[in-house]
Tab-separated table of C-alpha atoms and ligand atoms in Angstrom:
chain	number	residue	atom	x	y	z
H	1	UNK	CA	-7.590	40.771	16.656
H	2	UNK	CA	-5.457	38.843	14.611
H	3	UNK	CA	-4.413	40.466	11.398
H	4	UNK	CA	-5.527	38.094	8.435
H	5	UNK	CA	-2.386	35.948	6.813
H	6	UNK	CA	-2.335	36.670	3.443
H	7	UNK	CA	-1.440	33.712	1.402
H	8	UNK	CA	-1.253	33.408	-2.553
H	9	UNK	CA	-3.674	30.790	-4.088
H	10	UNK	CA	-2.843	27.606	-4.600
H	11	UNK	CA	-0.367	26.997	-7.469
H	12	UNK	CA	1.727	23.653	-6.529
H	13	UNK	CA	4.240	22.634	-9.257
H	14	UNK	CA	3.354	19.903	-11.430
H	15	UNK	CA	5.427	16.901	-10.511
H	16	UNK	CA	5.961	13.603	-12.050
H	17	UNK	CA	5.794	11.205	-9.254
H	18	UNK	CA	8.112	8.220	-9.270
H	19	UNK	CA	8.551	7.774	-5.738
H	20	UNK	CA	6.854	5.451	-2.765
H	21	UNK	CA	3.831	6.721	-3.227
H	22	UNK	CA	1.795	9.093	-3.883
H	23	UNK	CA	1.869	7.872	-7.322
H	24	UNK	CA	0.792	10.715	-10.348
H	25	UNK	CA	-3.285	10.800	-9.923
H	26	UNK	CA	-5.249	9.694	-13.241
H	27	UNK	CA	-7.209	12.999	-14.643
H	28	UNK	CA	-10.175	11.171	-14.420
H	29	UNK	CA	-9.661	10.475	-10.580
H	30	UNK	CA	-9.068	14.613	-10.260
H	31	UNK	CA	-12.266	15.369	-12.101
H	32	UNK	CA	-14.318	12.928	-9.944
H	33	UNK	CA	-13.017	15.193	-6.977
H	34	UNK	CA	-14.540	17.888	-8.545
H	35	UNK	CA	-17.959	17.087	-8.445
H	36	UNK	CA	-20.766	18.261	-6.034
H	37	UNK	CA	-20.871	16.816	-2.593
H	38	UNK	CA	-23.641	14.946	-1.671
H	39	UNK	CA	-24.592	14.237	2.101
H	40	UNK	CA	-23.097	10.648	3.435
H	41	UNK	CA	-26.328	9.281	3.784
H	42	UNK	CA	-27.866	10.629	0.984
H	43	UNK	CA	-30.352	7.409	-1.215
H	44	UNK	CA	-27.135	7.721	-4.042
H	45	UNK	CA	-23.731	8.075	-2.013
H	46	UNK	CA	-25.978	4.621	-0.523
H	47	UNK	CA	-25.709	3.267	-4.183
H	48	UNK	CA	-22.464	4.534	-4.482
H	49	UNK	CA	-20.841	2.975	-1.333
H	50	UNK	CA	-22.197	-0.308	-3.087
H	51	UNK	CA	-20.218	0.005	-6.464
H	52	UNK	CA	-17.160	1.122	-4.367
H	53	UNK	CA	-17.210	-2.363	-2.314
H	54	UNK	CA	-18.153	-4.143	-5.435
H	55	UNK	CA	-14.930	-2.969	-7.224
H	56	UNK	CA	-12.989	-3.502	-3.996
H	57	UNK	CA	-13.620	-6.930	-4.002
H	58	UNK	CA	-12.635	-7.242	-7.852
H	59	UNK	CA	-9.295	-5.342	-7.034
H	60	UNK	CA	-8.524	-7.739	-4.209
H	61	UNK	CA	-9.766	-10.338	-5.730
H	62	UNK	CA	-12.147	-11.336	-2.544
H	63	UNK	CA	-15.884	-12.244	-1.894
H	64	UNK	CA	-15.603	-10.770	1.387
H	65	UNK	CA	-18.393	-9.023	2.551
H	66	UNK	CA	-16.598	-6.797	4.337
H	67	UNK	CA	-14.284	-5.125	2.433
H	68	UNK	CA	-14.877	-1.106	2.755
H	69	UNK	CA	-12.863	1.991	2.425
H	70	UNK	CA	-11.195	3.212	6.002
H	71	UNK	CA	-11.027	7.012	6.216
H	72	UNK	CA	-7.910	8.145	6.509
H	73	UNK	CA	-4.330	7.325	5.030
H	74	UNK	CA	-3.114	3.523	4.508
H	75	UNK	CA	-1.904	3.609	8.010
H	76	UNK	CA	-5.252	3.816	9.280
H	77	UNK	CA	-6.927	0.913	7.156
H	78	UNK	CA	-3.912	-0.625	8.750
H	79	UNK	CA	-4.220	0.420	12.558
H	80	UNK	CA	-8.165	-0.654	11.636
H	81	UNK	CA	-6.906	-4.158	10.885
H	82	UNK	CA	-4.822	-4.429	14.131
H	83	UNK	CA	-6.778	-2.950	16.681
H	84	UNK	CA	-9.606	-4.978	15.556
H	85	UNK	CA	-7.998	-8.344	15.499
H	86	UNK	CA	-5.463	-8.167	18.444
H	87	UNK	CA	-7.128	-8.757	21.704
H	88	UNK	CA	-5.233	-7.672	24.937
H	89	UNK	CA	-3.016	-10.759	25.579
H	90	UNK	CA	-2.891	-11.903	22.090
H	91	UNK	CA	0.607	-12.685	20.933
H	92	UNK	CA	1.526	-11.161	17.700
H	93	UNK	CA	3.614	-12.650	15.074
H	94	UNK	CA	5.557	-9.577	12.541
H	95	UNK	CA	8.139	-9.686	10.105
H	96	UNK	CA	11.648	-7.403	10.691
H	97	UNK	CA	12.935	-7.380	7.014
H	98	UNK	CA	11.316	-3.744	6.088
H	99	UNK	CA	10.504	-0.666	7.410
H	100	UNK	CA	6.576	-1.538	8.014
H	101	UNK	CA	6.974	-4.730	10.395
H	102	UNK	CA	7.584	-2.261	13.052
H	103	UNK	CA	5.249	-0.288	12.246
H	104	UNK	CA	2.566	-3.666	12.693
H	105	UNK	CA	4.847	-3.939	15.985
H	106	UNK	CA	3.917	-0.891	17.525
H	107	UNK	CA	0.576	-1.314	16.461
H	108	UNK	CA	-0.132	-4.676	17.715
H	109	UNK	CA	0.955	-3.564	21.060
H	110	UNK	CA	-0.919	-0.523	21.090
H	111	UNK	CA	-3.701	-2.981	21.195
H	112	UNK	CA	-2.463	-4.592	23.858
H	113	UNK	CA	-0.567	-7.561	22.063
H	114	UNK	CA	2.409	-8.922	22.783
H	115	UNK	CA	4.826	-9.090	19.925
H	116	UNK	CA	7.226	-11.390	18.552
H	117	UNK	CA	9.057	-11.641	15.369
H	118	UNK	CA	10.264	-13.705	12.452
H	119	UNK	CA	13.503	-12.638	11.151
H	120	UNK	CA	14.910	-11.675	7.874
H	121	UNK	CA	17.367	-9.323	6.604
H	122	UNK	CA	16.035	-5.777	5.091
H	123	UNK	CA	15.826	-6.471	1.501
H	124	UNK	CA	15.187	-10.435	1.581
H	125	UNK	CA	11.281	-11.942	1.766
H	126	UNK	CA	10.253	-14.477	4.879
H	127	UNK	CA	11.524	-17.524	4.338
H	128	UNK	CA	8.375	-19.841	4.973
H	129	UNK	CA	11.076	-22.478	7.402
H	130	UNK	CA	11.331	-19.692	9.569
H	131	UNK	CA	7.827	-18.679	9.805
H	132	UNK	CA	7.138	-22.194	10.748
H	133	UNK	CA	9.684	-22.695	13.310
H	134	UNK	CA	8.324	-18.836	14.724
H	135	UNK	CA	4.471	-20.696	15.074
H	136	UNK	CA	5.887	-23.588	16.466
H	137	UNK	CA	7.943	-21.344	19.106
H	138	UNK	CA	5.722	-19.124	19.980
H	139	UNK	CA	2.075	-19.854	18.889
H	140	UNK	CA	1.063	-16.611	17.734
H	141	UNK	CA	-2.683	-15.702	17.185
H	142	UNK	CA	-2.413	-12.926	14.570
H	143	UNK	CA	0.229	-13.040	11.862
H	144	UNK	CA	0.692	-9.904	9.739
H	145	UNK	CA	3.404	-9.775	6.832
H	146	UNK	CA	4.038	-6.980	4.216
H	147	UNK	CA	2.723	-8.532	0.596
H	148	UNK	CA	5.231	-5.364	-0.900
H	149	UNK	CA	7.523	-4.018	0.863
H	150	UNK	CA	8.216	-0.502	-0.129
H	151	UNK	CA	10.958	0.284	1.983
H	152	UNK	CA	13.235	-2.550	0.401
H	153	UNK	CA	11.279	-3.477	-2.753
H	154	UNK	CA	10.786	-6.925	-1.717
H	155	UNK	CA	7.807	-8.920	-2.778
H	156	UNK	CA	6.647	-11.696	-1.054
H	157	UNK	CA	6.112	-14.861	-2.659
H	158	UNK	CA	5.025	-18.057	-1.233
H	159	UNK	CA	1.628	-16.326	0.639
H	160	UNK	CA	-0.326	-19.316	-0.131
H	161	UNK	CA	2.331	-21.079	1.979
H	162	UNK	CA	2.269	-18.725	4.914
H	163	UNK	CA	-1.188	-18.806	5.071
H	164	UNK	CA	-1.184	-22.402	5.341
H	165	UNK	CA	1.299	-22.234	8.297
H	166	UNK	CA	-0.916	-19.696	10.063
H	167	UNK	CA	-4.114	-21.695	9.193
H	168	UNK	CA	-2.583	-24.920	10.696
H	169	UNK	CA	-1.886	-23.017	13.856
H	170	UNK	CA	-5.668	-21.449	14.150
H	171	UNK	CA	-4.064	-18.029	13.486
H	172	UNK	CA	-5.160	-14.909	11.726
H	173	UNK	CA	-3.407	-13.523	8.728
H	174	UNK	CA	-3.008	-9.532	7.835
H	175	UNK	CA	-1.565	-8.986	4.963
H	176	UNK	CA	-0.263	-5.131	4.188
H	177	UNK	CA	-0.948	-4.598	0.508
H	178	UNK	CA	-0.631	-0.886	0.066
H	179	UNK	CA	1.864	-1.268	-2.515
H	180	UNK	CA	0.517	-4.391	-4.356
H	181	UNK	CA	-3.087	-3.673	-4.280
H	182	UNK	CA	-4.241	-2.618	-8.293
H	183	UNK	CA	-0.234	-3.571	-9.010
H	184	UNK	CA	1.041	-6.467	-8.150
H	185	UNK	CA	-0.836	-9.841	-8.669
H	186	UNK	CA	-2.838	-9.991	-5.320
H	187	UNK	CA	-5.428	-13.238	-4.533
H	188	UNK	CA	-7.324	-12.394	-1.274
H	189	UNK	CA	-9.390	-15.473	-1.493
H	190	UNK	CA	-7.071	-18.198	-3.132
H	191	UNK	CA	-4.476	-17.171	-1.197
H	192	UNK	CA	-6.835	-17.318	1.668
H	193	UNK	CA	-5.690	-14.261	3.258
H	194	UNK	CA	-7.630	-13.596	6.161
H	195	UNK	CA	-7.525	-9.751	6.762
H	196	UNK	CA	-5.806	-7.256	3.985
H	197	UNK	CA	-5.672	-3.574	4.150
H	198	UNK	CA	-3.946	-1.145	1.539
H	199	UNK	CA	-3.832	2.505	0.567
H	200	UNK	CA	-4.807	5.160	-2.307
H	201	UNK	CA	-1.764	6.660	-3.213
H	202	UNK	CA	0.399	4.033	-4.277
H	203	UNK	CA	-0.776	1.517	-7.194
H	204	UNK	CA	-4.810	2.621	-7.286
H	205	UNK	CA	-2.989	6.598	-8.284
H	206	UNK	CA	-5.501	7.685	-5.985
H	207	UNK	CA	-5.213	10.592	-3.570
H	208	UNK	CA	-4.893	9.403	0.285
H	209	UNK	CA	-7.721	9.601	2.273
H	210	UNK	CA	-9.761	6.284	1.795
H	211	UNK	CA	-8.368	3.111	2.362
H	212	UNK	CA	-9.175	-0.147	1.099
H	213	UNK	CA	-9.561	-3.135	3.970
H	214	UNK	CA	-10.758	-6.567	3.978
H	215	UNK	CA	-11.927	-9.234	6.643
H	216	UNK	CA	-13.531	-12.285	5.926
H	217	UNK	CA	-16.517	-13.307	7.910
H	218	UNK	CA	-14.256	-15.602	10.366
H	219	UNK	CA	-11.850	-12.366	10.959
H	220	UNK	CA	-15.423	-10.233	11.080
H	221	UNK	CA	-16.630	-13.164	13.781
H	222	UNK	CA	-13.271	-12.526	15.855
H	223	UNK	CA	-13.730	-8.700	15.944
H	224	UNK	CA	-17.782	-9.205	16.429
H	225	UNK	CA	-16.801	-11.294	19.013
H	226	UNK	CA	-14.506	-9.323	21.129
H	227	UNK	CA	-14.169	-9.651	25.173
H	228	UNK	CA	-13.051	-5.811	25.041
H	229	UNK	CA	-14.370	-3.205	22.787
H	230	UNK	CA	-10.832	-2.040	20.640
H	231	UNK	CA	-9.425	0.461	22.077
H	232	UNK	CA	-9.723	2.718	18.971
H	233	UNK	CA	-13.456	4.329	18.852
H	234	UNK	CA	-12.776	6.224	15.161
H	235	UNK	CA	-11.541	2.670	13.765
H	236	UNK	CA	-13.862	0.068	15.646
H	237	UNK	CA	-15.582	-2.456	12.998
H	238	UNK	CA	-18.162	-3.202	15.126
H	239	UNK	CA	-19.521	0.431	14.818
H	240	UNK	CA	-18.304	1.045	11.745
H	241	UNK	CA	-20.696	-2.020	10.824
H	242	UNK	CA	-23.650	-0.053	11.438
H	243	UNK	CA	-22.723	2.382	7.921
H	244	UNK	CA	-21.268	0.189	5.679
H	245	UNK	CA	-23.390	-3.016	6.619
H	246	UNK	CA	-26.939	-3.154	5.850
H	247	UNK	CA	-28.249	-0.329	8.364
H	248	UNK	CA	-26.684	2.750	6.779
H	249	UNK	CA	-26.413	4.700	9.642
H	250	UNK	CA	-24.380	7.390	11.036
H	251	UNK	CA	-21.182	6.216	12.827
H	252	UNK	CA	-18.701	9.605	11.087
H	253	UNK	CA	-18.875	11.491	8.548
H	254	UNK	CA	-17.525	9.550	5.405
H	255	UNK	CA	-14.437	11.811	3.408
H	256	UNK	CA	-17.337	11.887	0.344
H	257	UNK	CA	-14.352	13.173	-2.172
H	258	UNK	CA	-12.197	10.645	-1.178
H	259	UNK	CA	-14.330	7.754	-2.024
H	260	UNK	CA	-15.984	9.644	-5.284
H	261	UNK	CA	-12.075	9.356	-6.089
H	262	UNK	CA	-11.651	5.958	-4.745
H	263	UNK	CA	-14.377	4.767	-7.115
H	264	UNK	CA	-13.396	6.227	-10.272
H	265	UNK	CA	-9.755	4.643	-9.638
H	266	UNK	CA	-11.198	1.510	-9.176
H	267	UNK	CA	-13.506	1.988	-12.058
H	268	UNK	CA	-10.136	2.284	-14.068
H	269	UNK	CA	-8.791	-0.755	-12.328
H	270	UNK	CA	-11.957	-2.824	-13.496
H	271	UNK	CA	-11.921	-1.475	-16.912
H	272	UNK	CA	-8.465	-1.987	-17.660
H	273	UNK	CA	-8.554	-5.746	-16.058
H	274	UNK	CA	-6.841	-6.579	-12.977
H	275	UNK	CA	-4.624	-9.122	-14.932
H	276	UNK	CA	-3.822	-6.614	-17.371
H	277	UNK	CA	-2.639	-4.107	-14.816
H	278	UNK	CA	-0.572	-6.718	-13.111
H	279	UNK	CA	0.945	-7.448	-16.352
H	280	UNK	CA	1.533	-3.600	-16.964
H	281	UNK	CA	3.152	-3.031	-13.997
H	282	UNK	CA	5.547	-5.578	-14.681
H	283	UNK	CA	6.179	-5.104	-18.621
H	284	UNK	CA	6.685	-0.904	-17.700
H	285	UNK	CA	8.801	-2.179	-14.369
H	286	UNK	CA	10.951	-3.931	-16.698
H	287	UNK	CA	11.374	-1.481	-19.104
H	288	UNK	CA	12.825	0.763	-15.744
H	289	UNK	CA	15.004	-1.769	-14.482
H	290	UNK	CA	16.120	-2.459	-18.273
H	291	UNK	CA	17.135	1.000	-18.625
H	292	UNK	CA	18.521	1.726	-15.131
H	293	UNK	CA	20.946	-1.102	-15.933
H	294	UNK	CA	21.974	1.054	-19.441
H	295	UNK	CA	23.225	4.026	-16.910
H	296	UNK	CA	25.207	1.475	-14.938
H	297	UNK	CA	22.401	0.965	-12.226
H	298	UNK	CA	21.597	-2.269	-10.640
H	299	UNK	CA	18.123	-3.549	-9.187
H	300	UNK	CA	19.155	-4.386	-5.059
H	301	UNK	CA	16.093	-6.805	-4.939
H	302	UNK	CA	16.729	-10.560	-7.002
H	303	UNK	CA	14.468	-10.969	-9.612
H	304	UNK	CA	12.914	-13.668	-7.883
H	305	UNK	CA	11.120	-11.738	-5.333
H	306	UNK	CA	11.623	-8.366	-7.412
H	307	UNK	CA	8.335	-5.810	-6.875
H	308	UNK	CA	7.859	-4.010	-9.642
H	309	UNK	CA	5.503	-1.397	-7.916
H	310	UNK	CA	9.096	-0.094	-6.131
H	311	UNK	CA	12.040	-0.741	-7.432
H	312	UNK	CA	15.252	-0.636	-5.204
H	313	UNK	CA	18.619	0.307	-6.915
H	314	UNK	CA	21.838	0.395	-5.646
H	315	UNK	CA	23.602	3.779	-5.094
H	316	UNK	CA	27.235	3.342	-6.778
H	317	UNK	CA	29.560	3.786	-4.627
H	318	UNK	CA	30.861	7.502	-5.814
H	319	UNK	CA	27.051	8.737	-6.122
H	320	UNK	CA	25.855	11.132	-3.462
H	321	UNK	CA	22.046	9.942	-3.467
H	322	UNK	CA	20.258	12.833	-1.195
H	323	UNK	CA	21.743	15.170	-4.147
H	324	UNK	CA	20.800	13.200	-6.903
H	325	UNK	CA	16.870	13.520	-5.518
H	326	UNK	CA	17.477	16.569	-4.966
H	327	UNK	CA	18.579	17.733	-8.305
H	328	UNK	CA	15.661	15.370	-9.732
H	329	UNK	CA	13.202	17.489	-8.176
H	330	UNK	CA	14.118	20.618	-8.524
H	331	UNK	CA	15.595	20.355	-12.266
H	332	UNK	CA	13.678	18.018	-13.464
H	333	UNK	CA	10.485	18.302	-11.199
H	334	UNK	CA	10.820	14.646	-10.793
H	335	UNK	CA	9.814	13.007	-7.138
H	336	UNK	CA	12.171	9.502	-6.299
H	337	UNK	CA	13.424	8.558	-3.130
H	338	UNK	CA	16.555	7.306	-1.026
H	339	UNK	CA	16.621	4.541	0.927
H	340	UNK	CA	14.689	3.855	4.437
H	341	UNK	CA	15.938	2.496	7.873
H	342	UNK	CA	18.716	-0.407	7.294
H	343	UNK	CA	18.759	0.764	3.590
H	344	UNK	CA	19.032	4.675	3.997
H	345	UNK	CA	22.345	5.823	1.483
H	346	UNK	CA	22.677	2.685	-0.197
H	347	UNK	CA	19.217	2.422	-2.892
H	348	UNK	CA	17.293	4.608	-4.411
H	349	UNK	CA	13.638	4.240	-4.224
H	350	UNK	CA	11.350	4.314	-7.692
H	351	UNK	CA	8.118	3.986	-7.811
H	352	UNK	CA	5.877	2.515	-10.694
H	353	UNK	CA	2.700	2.806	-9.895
H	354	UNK	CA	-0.759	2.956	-10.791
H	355	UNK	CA	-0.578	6.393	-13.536
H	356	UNK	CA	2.842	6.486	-13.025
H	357	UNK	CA	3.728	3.031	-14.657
H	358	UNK	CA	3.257	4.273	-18.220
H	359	UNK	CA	6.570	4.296	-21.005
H	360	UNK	CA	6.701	7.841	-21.217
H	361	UNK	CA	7.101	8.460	-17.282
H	362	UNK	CA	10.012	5.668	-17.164
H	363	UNK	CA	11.680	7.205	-20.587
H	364	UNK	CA	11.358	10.616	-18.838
H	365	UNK	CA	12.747	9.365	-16.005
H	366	UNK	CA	15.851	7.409	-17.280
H	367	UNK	CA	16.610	10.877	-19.317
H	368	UNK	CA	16.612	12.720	-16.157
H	369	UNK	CA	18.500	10.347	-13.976
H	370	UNK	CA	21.409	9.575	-17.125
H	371	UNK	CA	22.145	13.534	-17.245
H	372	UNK	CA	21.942	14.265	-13.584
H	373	UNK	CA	24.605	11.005	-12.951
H	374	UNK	CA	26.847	12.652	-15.585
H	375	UNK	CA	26.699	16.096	-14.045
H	376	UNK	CA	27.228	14.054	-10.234
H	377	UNK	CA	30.026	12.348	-12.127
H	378	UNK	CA	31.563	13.516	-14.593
H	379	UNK	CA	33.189	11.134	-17.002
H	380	UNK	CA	36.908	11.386	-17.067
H	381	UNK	CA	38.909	11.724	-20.764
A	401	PLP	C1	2.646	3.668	2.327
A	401	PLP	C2	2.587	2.393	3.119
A	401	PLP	C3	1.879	2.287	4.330
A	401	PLP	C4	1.232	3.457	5.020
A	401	PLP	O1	0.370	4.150	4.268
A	401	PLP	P1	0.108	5.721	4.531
A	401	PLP	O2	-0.863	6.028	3.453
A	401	PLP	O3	1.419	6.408	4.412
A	401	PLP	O4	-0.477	5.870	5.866
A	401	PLP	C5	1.815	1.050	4.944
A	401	PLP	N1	2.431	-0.026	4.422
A	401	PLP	C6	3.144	0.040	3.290
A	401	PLP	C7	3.809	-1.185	2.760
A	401	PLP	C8	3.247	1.258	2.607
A	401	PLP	O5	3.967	1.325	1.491
């Protein structure tokens, strides 16, 4: 017999969250989880897995019929989108300026694509030239790029361009939205995006666990049309078809919580008005980068393609960033980050998302990070 662990109950401190993600949860969302389970197929988690693709497609702006929550994190809405659309043999086009091209990279070849990229440096957005002279090289069939990149807080403009480039070339576009989706202005349809996935935890202030993704029907034809079955059983459309589309039946066991908070979040999304968040995010975003440039701290990404779901800032050159976070955390029970990959010492990573992007989490913030800068450095006589 194993003695029993004895372990004190749960009593996590309360952080603010101002980091990649998660973001601070709305109370509303946290109540939601709170309520009774019901079974996955019971006549009103039915009704309810209605309303939550209804306010999907608002948030992404999409008539998609299939848009539906993935279980599991974003990475899984996102393995969903590229093990459904990359065939064995398919060549795969991905971006290298961020941390989550290579992530699409190992993916795609996971399922069996063959990968090739189109270049730019961490911290800059595709240049549409060179994703036109990367279709014209190499003739890709799926073409995934990062809408918000949160490892370099990079937006990228111009989709409606890339598209167009892709479309020319009878490709497929995935678009990775985890950190736009609910923040960032986002057009599925206009933009004529072909696949998007995204996430809970970053602008939706959701906890992860269900994850928004959206085909339309020519992507949904592709994967319904498959020579081999994807590799993936847990994330296979085709199956997952049978719960979400019009037959309701058992394929797994839906997270129920997850998507009772999913909904509500989105219910706060469609009652605040998409355009209104957008425009939140960026008046609060300002009001961040505003202030970090009071305490001598300068946005890395150009205003031009500046994301104001994650905002990158250069770590002066005296400032010893791990402590800084460090300090914020445990002082100040404040969550940023440090840089990723190409960018690891030299930003700082703040989020604004979702919850978080409110005036009295970026005043908070700026109060914290001012006093813990003076202590890092103090100011000489
Ligand atoms: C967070 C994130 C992901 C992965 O989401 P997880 O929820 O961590 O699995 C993918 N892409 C981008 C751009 C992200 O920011």
């Amino acid at each position: 017999m194993l003695d029993a662990p004895e372990v004190e109950e749960l009593t996590p401190p309360v952080r603010t969250l101002m980091g990649p993600g998660p973001s601070d949860v709305h109370p509303r969302v946290l109540r939601a989880m709170g309520t009774p389970l019901v079974g996955h197929l019971d006549p009103t988690f039915i009704d309810l897995m209605d309303e939550v693709q209804e306010l999907l497609r608002y948030a992404f702006q999409t008539e998609n019929q299939w848009t539906i929550p993935i279980s599991g994190t974003g990475s899984a809405a996102m393995e969903a989108a590229f093990a459904n659309l990359v065939e064995p043999g398919d060549t795969v086009l991905v971006p290298t300026n961020g941390y989550f091209g290579y992530r699409m990279a190992s993916m795609a070849e996971r399922a069996g694509g063959s990968v090739v990229t189109v270049d730019a440096p961490w911290g800059k957005p595709l240049d549409p030239a060179d994703v036109q002279d990367a279709f014209d090289t190499h003739q890709p069939d799926v073409f995934g790029f990062v809408h918000a990149e949160t490892s370099t807080g990079v937006r990228q403009p111009n989709v409606s361009d890339l598209t167009a480039i892709a479309h020319a070339h009878d490709a497929f576009v995935i678009a990775d939205t985890v950190t736009s989706l609910g923040g960032v202005e986002l057009r599925v349809d206009a933009w004529d995006i072909d696949v998007a996935y995204s996430g809970g935890q970053k602008c939706l202030s959701c906890p992860p666990g269900a994850s928004p993704l959206t085909l339309s029907d020519r992507a949904m034809d592709r994967v319904l049309s498959r020579e081999n079955p994807v590799r993936s059983w847990y994330l296979d459309l085709s199956q997952l078809e049978g719960y979400w589309g019009d037959d309701r039946s058992y394929h797994h066991t839906a997270p129920i919580t997850n998507v009772y908070a999913l909904r509500e979040a989105l219910r706060l999304v469609a009652e605040e008005g998409i355009e209104a968040r957008w425009n939140r995010h960026r008046r609060v975003a300002q009001s961040l980068v505003d202030g970090l440039a009071d305490i001598g701290l300068e946005r890395y990404a150009d205003e031009e393609y500046w994301l104001p779901s994650l905002n990158t800032v250069s770590v002066p050159d005296h400032v010893d960033d791990g402590q800084i976070i460090d300090r914020l955390l445990n002082e100040y029970d404040l969550e940023i980050a440090g840089g990723l990959g190409d960018l690891a010492g030299d930003v700082f990573r703040i989020g604004c998302m979702g919850h978080s992007a409110r005036p009295a989490n970026v005043q908070y913030l700026l109060a914290a990070l001012d006093d813990t800068l003076e202590i890092e450095t103090p100011k000489t006589q």
